[in-house]
Coordinates of C-alpha atoms and ligand atoms in Angstrom, one line a residue:
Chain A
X1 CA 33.9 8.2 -27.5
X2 CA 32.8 11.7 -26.1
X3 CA 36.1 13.8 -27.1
X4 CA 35.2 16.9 -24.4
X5 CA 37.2 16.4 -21.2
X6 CA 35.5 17.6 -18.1
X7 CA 36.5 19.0 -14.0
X8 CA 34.6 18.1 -11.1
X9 CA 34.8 20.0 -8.0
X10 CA 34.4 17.0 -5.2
X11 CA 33.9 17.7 -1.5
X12 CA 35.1 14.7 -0.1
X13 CA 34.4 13.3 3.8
X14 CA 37.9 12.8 5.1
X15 CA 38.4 11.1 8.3
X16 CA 41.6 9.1 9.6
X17 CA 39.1 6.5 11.9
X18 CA 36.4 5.7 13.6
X19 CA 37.4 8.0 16.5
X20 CA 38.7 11.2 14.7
X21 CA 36.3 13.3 13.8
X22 CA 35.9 13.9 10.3
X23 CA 36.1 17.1 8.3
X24 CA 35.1 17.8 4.5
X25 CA 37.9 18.6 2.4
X26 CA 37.7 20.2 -1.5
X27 CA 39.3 19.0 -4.1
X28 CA 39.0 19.5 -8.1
X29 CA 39.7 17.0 -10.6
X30 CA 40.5 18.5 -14.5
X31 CA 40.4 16.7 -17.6
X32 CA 38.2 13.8 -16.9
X33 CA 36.5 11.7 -19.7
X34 CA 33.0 11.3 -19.2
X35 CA 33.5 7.6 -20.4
X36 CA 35.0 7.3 -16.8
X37 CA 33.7 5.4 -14.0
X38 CA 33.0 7.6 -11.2
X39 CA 35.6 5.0 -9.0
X40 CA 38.1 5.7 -12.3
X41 CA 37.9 9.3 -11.1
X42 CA 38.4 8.6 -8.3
X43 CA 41.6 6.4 -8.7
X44 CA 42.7 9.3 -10.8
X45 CA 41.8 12.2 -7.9
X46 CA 44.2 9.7 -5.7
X47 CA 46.9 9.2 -7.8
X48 CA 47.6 12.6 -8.4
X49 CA 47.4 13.1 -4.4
X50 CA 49.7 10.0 -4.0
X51 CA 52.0 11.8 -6.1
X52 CA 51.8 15.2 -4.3
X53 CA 52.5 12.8 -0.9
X54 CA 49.0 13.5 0.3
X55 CA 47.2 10.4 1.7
X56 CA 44.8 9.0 -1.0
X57 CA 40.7 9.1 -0.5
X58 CA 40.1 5.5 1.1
X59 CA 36.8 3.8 -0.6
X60 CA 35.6 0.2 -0.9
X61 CA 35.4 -1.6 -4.2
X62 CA 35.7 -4.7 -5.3
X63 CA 34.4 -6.5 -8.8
X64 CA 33.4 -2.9 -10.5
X65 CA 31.1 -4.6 -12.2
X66 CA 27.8 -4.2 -9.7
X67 CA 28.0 -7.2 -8.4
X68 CA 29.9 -8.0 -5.2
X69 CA 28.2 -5.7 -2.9
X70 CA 31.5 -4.2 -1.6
X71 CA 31.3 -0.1 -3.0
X72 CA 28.7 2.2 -2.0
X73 CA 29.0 6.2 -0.5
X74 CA 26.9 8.3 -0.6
X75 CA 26.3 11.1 -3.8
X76 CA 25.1 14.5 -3.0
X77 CA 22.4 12.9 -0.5
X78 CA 22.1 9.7 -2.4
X79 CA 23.7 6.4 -1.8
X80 CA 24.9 5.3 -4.7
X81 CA 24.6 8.1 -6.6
X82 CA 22.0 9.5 -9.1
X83 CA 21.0 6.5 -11.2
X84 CA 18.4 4.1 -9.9
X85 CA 19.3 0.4 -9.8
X86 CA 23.3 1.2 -9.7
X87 CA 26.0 0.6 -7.7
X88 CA 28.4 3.4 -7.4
X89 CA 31.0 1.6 -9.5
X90 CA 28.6 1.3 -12.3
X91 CA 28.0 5.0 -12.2
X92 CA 29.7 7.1 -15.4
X93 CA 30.9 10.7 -15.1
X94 CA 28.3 11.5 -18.4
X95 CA 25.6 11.5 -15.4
X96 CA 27.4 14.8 -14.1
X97 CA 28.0 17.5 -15.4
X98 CA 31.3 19.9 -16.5
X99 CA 32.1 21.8 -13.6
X100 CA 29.5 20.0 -11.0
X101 CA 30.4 20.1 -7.4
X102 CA 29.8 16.7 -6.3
X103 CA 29.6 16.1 -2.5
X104 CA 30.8 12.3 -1.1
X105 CA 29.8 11.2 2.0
X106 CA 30.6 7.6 4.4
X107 CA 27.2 5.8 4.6
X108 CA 26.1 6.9 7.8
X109 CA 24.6 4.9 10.4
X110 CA 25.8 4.1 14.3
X111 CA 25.6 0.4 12.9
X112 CA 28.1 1.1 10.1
X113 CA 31.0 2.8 12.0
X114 CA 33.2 4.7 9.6
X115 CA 36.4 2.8 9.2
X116 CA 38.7 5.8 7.2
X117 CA 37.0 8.7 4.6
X118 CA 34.5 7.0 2.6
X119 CA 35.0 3.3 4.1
X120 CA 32.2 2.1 6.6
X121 CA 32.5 -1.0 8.4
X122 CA 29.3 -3.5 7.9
X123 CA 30.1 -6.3 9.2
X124 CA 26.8 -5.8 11.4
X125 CA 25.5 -7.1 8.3
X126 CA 27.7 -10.3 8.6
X127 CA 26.1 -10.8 12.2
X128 CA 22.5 -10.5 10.9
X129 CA 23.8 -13.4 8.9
X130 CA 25.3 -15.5 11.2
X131 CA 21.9 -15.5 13.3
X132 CA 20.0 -17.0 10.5
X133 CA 20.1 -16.5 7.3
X134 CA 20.7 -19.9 6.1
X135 CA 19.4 -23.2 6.1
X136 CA 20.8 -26.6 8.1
X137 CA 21.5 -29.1 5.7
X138 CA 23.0 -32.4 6.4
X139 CA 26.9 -32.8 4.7
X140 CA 27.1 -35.7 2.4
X141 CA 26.4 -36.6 -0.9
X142 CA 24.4 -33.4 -2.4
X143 CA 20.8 -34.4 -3.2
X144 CA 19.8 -34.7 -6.7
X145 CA 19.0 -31.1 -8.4
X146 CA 15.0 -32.4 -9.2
X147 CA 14.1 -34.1 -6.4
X148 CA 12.4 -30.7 -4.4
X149 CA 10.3 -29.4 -7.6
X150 CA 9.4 -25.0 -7.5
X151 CA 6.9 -23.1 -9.6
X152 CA 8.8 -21.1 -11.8
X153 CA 7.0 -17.7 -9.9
X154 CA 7.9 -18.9 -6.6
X155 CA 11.4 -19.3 -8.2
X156 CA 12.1 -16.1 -9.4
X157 CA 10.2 -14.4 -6.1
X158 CA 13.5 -16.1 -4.5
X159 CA 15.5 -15.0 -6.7
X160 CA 14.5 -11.2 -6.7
X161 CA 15.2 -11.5 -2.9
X162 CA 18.3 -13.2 -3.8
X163 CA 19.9 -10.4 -5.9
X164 CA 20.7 -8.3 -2.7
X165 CA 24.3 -7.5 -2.8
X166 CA 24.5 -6.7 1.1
X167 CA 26.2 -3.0 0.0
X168 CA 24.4 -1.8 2.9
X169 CA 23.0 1.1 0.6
X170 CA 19.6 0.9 1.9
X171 CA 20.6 1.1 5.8
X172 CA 22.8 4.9 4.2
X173 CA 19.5 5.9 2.1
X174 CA 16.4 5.3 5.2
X175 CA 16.2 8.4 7.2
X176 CA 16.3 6.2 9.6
X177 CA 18.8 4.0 9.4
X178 CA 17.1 0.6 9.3
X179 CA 18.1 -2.3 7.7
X180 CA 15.0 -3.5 7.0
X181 CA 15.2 -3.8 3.4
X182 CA 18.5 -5.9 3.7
X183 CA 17.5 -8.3 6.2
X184 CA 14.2 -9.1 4.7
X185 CA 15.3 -9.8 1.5
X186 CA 17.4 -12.4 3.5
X187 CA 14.9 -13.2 5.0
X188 CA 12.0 -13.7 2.1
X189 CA 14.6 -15.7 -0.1
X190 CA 14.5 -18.3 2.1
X191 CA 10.8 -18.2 3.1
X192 CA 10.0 -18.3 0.0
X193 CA 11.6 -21.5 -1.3
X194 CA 10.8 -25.1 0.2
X195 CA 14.7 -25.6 1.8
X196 CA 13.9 -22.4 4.3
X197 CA 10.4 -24.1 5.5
X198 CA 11.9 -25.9 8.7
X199 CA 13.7 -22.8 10.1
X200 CA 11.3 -20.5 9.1
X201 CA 9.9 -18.8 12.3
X202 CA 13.3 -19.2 13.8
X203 CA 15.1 -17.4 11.4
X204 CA 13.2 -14.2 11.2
X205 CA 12.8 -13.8 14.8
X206 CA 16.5 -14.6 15.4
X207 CA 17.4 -12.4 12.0
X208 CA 15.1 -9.3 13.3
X209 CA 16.7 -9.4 17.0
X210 CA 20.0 -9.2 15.8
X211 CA 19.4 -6.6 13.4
X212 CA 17.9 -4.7 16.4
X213 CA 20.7 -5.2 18.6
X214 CA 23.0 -3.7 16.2
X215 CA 21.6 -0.6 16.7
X216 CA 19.8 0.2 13.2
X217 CA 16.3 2.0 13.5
X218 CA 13.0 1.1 13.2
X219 CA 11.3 1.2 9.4
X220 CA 8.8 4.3 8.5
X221 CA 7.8 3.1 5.1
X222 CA 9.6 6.0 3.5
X223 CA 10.5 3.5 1.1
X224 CA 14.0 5.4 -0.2
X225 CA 15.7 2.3 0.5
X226 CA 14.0 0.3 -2.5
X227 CA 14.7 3.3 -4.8
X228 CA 18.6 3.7 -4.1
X229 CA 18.9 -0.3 -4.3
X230 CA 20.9 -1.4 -6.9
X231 CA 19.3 -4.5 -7.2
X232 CA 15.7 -2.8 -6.9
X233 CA 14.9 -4.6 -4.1
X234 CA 10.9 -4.0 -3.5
X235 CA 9.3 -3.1 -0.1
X236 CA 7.1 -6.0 -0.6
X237 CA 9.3 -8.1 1.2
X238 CA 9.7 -5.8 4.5
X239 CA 6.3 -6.8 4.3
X240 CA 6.3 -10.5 4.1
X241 CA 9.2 -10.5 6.6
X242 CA 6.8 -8.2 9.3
X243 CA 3.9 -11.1 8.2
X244 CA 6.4 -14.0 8.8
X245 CA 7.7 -12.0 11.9
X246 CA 4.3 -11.9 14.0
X247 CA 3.2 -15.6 12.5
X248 CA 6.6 -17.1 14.3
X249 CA 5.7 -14.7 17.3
X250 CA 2.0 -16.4 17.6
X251 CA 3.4 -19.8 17.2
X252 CA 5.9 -19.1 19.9
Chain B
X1 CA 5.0 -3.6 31.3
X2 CA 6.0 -7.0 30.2
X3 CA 3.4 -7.0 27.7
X4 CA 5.2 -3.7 25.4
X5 CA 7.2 -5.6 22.6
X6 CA 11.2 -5.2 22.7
X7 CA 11.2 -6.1 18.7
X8 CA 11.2 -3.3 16.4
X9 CA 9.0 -5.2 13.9
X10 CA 6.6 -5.7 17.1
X11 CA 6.3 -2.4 18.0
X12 CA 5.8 -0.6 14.3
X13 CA 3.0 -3.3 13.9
X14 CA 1.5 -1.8 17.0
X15 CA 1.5 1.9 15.9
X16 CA 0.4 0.4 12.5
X17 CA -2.6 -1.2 14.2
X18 CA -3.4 1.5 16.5
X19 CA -3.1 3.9 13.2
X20 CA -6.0 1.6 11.7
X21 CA -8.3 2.2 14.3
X22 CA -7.5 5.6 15.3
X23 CA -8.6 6.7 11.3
X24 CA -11.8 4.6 11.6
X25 CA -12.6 6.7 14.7
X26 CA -11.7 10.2 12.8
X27 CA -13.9 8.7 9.8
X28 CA -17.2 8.4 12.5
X29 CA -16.1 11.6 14.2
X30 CA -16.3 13.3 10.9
X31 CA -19.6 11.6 9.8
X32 CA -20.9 12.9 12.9
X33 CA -19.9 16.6 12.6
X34 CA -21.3 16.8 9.3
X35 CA -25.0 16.9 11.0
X36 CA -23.4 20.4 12.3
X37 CA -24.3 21.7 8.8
X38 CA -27.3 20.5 8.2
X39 CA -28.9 23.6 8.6
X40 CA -31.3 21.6 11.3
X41 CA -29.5 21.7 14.9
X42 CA -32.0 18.7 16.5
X43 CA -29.7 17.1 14.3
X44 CA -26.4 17.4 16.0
X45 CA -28.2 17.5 19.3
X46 CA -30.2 14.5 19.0
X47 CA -26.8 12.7 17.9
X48 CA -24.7 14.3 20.8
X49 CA -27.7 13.2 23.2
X50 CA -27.6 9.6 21.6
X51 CA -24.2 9.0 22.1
X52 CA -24.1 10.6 25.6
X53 CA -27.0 8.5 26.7
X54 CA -25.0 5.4 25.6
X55 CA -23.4 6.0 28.9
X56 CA -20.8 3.0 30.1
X57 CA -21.1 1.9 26.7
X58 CA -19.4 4.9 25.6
X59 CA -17.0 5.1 28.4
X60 CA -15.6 2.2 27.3
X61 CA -14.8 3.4 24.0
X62 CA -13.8 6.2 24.9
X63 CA -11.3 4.1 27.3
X64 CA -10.2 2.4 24.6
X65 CA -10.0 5.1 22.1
X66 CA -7.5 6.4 24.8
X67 CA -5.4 3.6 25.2
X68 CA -5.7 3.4 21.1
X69 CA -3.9 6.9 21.4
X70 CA -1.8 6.5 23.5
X71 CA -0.1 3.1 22.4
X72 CA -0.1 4.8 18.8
X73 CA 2.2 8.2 20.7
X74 CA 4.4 5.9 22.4
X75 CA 5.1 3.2 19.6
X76 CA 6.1 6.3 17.5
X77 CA 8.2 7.7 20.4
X78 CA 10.3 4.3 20.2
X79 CA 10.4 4.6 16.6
X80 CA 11.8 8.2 17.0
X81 CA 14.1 7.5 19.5
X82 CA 15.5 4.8 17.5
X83 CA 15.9 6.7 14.4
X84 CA 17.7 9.2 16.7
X85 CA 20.3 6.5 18.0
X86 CA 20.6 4.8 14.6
X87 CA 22.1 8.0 13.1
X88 CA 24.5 10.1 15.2
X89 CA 26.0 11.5 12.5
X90 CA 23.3 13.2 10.0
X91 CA 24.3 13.3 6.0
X92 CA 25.7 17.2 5.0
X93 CA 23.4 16.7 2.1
X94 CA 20.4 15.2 1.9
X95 CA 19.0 14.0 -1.0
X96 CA 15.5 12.0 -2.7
X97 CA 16.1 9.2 -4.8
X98 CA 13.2 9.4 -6.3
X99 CA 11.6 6.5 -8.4
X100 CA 10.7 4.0 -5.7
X101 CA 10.9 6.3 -3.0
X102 CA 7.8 6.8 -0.9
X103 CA 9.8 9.5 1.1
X104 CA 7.4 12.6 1.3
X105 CA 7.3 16.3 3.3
X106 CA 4.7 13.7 5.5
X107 CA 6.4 10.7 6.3
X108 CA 9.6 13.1 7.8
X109 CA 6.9 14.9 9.6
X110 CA 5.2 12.4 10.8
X111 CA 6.6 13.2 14.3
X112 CA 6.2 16.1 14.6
X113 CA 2.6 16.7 13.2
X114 CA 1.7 14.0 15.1
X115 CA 2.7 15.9 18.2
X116 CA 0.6 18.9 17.7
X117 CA -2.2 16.8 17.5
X118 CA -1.4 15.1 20.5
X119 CA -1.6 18.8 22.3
X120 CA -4.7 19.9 20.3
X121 CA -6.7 16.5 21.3
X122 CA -6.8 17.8 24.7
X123 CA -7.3 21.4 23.9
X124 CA -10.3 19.9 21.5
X125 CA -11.8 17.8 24.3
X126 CA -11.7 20.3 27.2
X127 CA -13.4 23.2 25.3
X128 CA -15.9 21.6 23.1
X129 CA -17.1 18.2 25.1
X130 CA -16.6 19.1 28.1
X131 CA -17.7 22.7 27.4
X132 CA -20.5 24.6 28.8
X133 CA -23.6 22.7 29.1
X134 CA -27.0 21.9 31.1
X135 CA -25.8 23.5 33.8
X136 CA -24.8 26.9 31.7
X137 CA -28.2 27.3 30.1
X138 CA -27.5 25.6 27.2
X139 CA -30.3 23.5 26.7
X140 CA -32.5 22.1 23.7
X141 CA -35.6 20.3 23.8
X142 CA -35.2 17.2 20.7
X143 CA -38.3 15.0 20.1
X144 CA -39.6 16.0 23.5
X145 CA -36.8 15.4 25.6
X146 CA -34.4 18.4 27.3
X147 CA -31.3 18.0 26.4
X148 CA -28.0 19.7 26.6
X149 CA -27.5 22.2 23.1
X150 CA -23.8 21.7 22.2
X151 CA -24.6 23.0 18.7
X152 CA -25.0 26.2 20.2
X153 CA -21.9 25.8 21.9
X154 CA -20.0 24.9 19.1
X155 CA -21.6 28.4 16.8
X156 CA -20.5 30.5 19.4
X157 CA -17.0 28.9 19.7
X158 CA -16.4 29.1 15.8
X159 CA -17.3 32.9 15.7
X160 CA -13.8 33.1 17.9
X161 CA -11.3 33.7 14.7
X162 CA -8.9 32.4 16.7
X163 CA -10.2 29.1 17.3
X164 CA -11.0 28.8 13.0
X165 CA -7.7 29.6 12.1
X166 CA -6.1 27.0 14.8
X167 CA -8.5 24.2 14.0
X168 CA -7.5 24.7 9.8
X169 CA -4.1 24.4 10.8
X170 CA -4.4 21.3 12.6
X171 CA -7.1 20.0 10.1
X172 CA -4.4 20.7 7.5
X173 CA -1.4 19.2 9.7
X174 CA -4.1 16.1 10.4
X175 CA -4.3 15.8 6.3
X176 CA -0.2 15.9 6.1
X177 CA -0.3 13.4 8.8
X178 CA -2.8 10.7 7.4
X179 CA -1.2 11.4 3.8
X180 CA 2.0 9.1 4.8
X181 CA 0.1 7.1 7.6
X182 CA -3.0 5.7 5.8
X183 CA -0.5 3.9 3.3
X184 CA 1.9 3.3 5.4
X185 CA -0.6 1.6 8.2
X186 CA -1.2 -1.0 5.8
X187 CA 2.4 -1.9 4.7
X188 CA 3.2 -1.9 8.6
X189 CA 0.4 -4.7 9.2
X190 CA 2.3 -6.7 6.2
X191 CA -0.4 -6.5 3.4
X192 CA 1.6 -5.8 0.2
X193 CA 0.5 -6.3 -3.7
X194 CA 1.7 -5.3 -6.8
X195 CA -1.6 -3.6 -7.9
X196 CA -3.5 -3.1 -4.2
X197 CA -0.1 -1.2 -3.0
X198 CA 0.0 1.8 -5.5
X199 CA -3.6 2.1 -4.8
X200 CA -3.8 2.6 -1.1
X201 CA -0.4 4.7 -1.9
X202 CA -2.6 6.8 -3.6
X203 CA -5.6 6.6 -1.9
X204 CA -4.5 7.3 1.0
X205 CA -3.6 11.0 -1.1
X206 CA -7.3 11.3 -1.5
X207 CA -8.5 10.4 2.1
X208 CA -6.0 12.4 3.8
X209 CA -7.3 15.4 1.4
X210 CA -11.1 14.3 2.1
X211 CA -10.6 14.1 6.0
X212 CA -8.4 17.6 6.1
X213 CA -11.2 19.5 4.1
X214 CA -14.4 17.9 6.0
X215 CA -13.0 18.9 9.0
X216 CA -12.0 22.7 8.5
X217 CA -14.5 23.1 6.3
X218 CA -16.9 22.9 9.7
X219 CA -15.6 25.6 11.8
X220 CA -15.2 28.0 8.5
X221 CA -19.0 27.6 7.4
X222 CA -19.6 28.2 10.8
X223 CA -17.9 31.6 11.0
X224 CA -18.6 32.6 7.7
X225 CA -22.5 32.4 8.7
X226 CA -22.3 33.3 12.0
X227 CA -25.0 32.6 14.3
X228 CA -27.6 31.9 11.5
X229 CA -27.2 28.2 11.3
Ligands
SF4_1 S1 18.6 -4.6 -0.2 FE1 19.6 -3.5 -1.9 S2 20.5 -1.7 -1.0 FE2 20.1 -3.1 0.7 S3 22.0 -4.3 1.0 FE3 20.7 -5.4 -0.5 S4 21.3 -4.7 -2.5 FE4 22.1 -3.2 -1.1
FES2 S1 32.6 -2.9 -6.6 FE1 31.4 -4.8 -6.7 S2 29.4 -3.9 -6.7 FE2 30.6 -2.2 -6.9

């Protein structure tokens, strides 16, 4: 246990909805462990203003354990904050230091409207979903575990794709505000396995025009997306899902 | 024009595509400068008359070359415009992640470097092909055949300090350009590997380098020995 208690100086993104416009406002935090979560500091920065009948800092989290997809802001220009392959709530104040002024933004995008302070709205996300990233599967009795066999490589391909959280951090780190990254892990997790095979072209053309009609940008390849990921979520599948893309245009 | 793709994925594969043959044509064009230095100027000549004697062979590339450019400026107009609209709100602070991130002084430039040499290509064209010729006395005779001297042309439009010091800017601008586009051409057409990618990341270092130095090296030798070559 590190005995030296720390301040923070946070410049925090306040805004009351999606139509107000939003201002930064300081605040300083004293005597913080740097055992603390950075969301712990947070809970304690809005304690203290509950108590002083201020309105507390609104931000999303869920599990705090990196695995729900539901927290995510943006850390002095990087979402998620500075450790690679992190969500925010698995960030610890020892990766700032004593008297740091630490500066929190919403994740910004049109497509990510900001609900209050540091909450975005992403159920775009959801919609990208709903147009198809799944598979149609008969109900009835479920079919017996064995009976489609996968390579173990092909398996864990899947699975890397799998791992995405749907935080949304990607569409907050690309300069241009594309959800590339997101949608074709969706996308590649399902191509990659036998079950996503019938709907295959379908899927990433439906997938892609949604994604585009929710008014996120195109992708440059800048590739910051893959390195604010918490789940490291590699580039390689923007490409497979641009190979996929103009395959199911051809066939068309 | 029903035929320009609504899909974003449709239209980065285009400026991707275009990008590919747009640096295969700046890889000839540089070949062919070269002979500029040979110290020999049939050389250059008898290269410029070769290619001009193509005739509607060469009009059609160059028709194509054009529609080549121009698909590439307005693919990368949509994907500006888009980036534009996707953000309304920019970040007070803006950060690098670093580790993964390919995110480079080039690929946030690529706009606008791209648009200076979208004027220069003009500016390029107009005063060096379609400079003084025949017509103006400058003539060569190459294996027994008159023909127009554009090496002479192009001496006497180098010792112009002016014109040096813009064309090493662009030539430099054209390097920061190709440093983000040659790798990222590639990952636009969909061709990813684990041990190709990092490669062609960093090749594309090296060519952009090799392409920005080959070119300004040309109208710098040229100045710096004046009319002597
Ligand atoms: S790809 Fe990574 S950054 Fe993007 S939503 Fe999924 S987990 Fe979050
Ligand atoms: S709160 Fe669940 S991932 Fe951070």
């Amino acid at each position: 246990m590190n005995k030296k208690k720390m301040t923070l100086h946070l410049k925090i993104w306040r805004q009351a909805n999606a139509q107000a416009p939003g201002r930064f406002v300081l605040y300083t935090v004293k005597d913080l462990s740097p055992d603390m979560s950075f969301l712990e500091m947070l809970d304690v920065l809005n304690e203290e203003l509950t108590k002083k009948g201020e309105l507390p800092v609104e931000f999303d989290s869920d599990c705090r354990e990196g695995i729900c997809g539901t927290c995510g802001f943006v850390i002095n220009g990087v979402a998620h904050g500075p450790r690679r392959g992190r969500t925010v709530c698995q960030l610890y104040l020892r990766d700032f230091q004593d008297g740091q002024t630490v500066t929190l933004e919403p994740f910004r995008a049109k497509a990510f409207p900001v609900i209050k302070d540091l909450v975005v709205d992403r159920s775009a996300f959801d919609r990208i979903m709903a147009a198809g990233g799944y598979i149609s599967v008969d109900t009835g009795s479920a079919p017996d575990a064995n009976s489609i066999l996968i390579p173990k490589e092909v398996a864990e391909a899947a699975f890397d794709a799998a791992a995405c959280i749907g935080c949304g951090a990607c569409v907050a780190a690309c300069p241009n505000a594309s959800a590339s990254l997101f949608v074709s892990a969706k996308i590649a997790h399902l191509a990659l396995l036998p079950q996503g095979q019938p709907e295959r072209h379908r899927r990433v053309l439906k997938m892609v025009a949604q994604m585009d009609k929710e008014n996120f940008g195109n992708c440059s390849n800048h590739g910051e997306c893959e390195a604010v990921c918490p789940k490291n979520i590699s580039i390689k599948y923007i490409a497979l899902m641009r190979r996929d893309y103009l395959r199911a245009l051809l066939a068309k | 024009m029903a035929l320009w793709p609504r899909s974003s994925v449709a239209k980065k594969f285009l400026n991707g595509l275009t990008g590919v043959g747009l640096t295969l044509f700046i890889i000839v064009h540089l070949a062919g400068n070269l002979l500029l230095l040979t110290g020999n100027p049939d050389d250059f000549n008898r290269y410029a008359h070769k290619l001009e004697s193509l005739g509607p062979l060469l009009w059609l590339a160059e028709i194509g070359l054009a529609l080549f450019f121009i698909v590439h400026i307005f693919s990368a107009l949509s994907v500006y415009v888009d980036k534009l609209r996707a953000r309304p709100v920019r970040y007070a602070v803006s950060g690098n992640a670093g580790g993964a991130s390919r995110k480079t002084i080039s690929s946030q430039t690529m706009i606008v470097t791209g648009l200076v040499l979208l004027l220069f290509v003009p500016w390029h064209v107009a005063s060096l092909k379609f400079g003084p010729g025949v017509e103006e006395g400058y003539v060569a005779i190459v294996d027994g055949l008159l023909v127009r001297d554009l090496h002479s042309w192009v001496i006497e439009y180098f010792q112009n300090p002016v014109h040096v010091a813009l064309y090493v800017l662009v030539m430099l601008l054209l390097g920061l350009h190709l440093r983000h586009g040659v790798w990222s051409m590639i990952q636009t057409l969909g061709a990813y590997h684990p041990r190709l990618t990092p490669l062609w990341y960093t090749g594309g270092v090296v060519f952009a380098l090799v392409m920005a130095v080959g070119f300004l090296v040309i109208p710098i030798w040229i100045y710096v020995n004046g009319a002597k070559i």
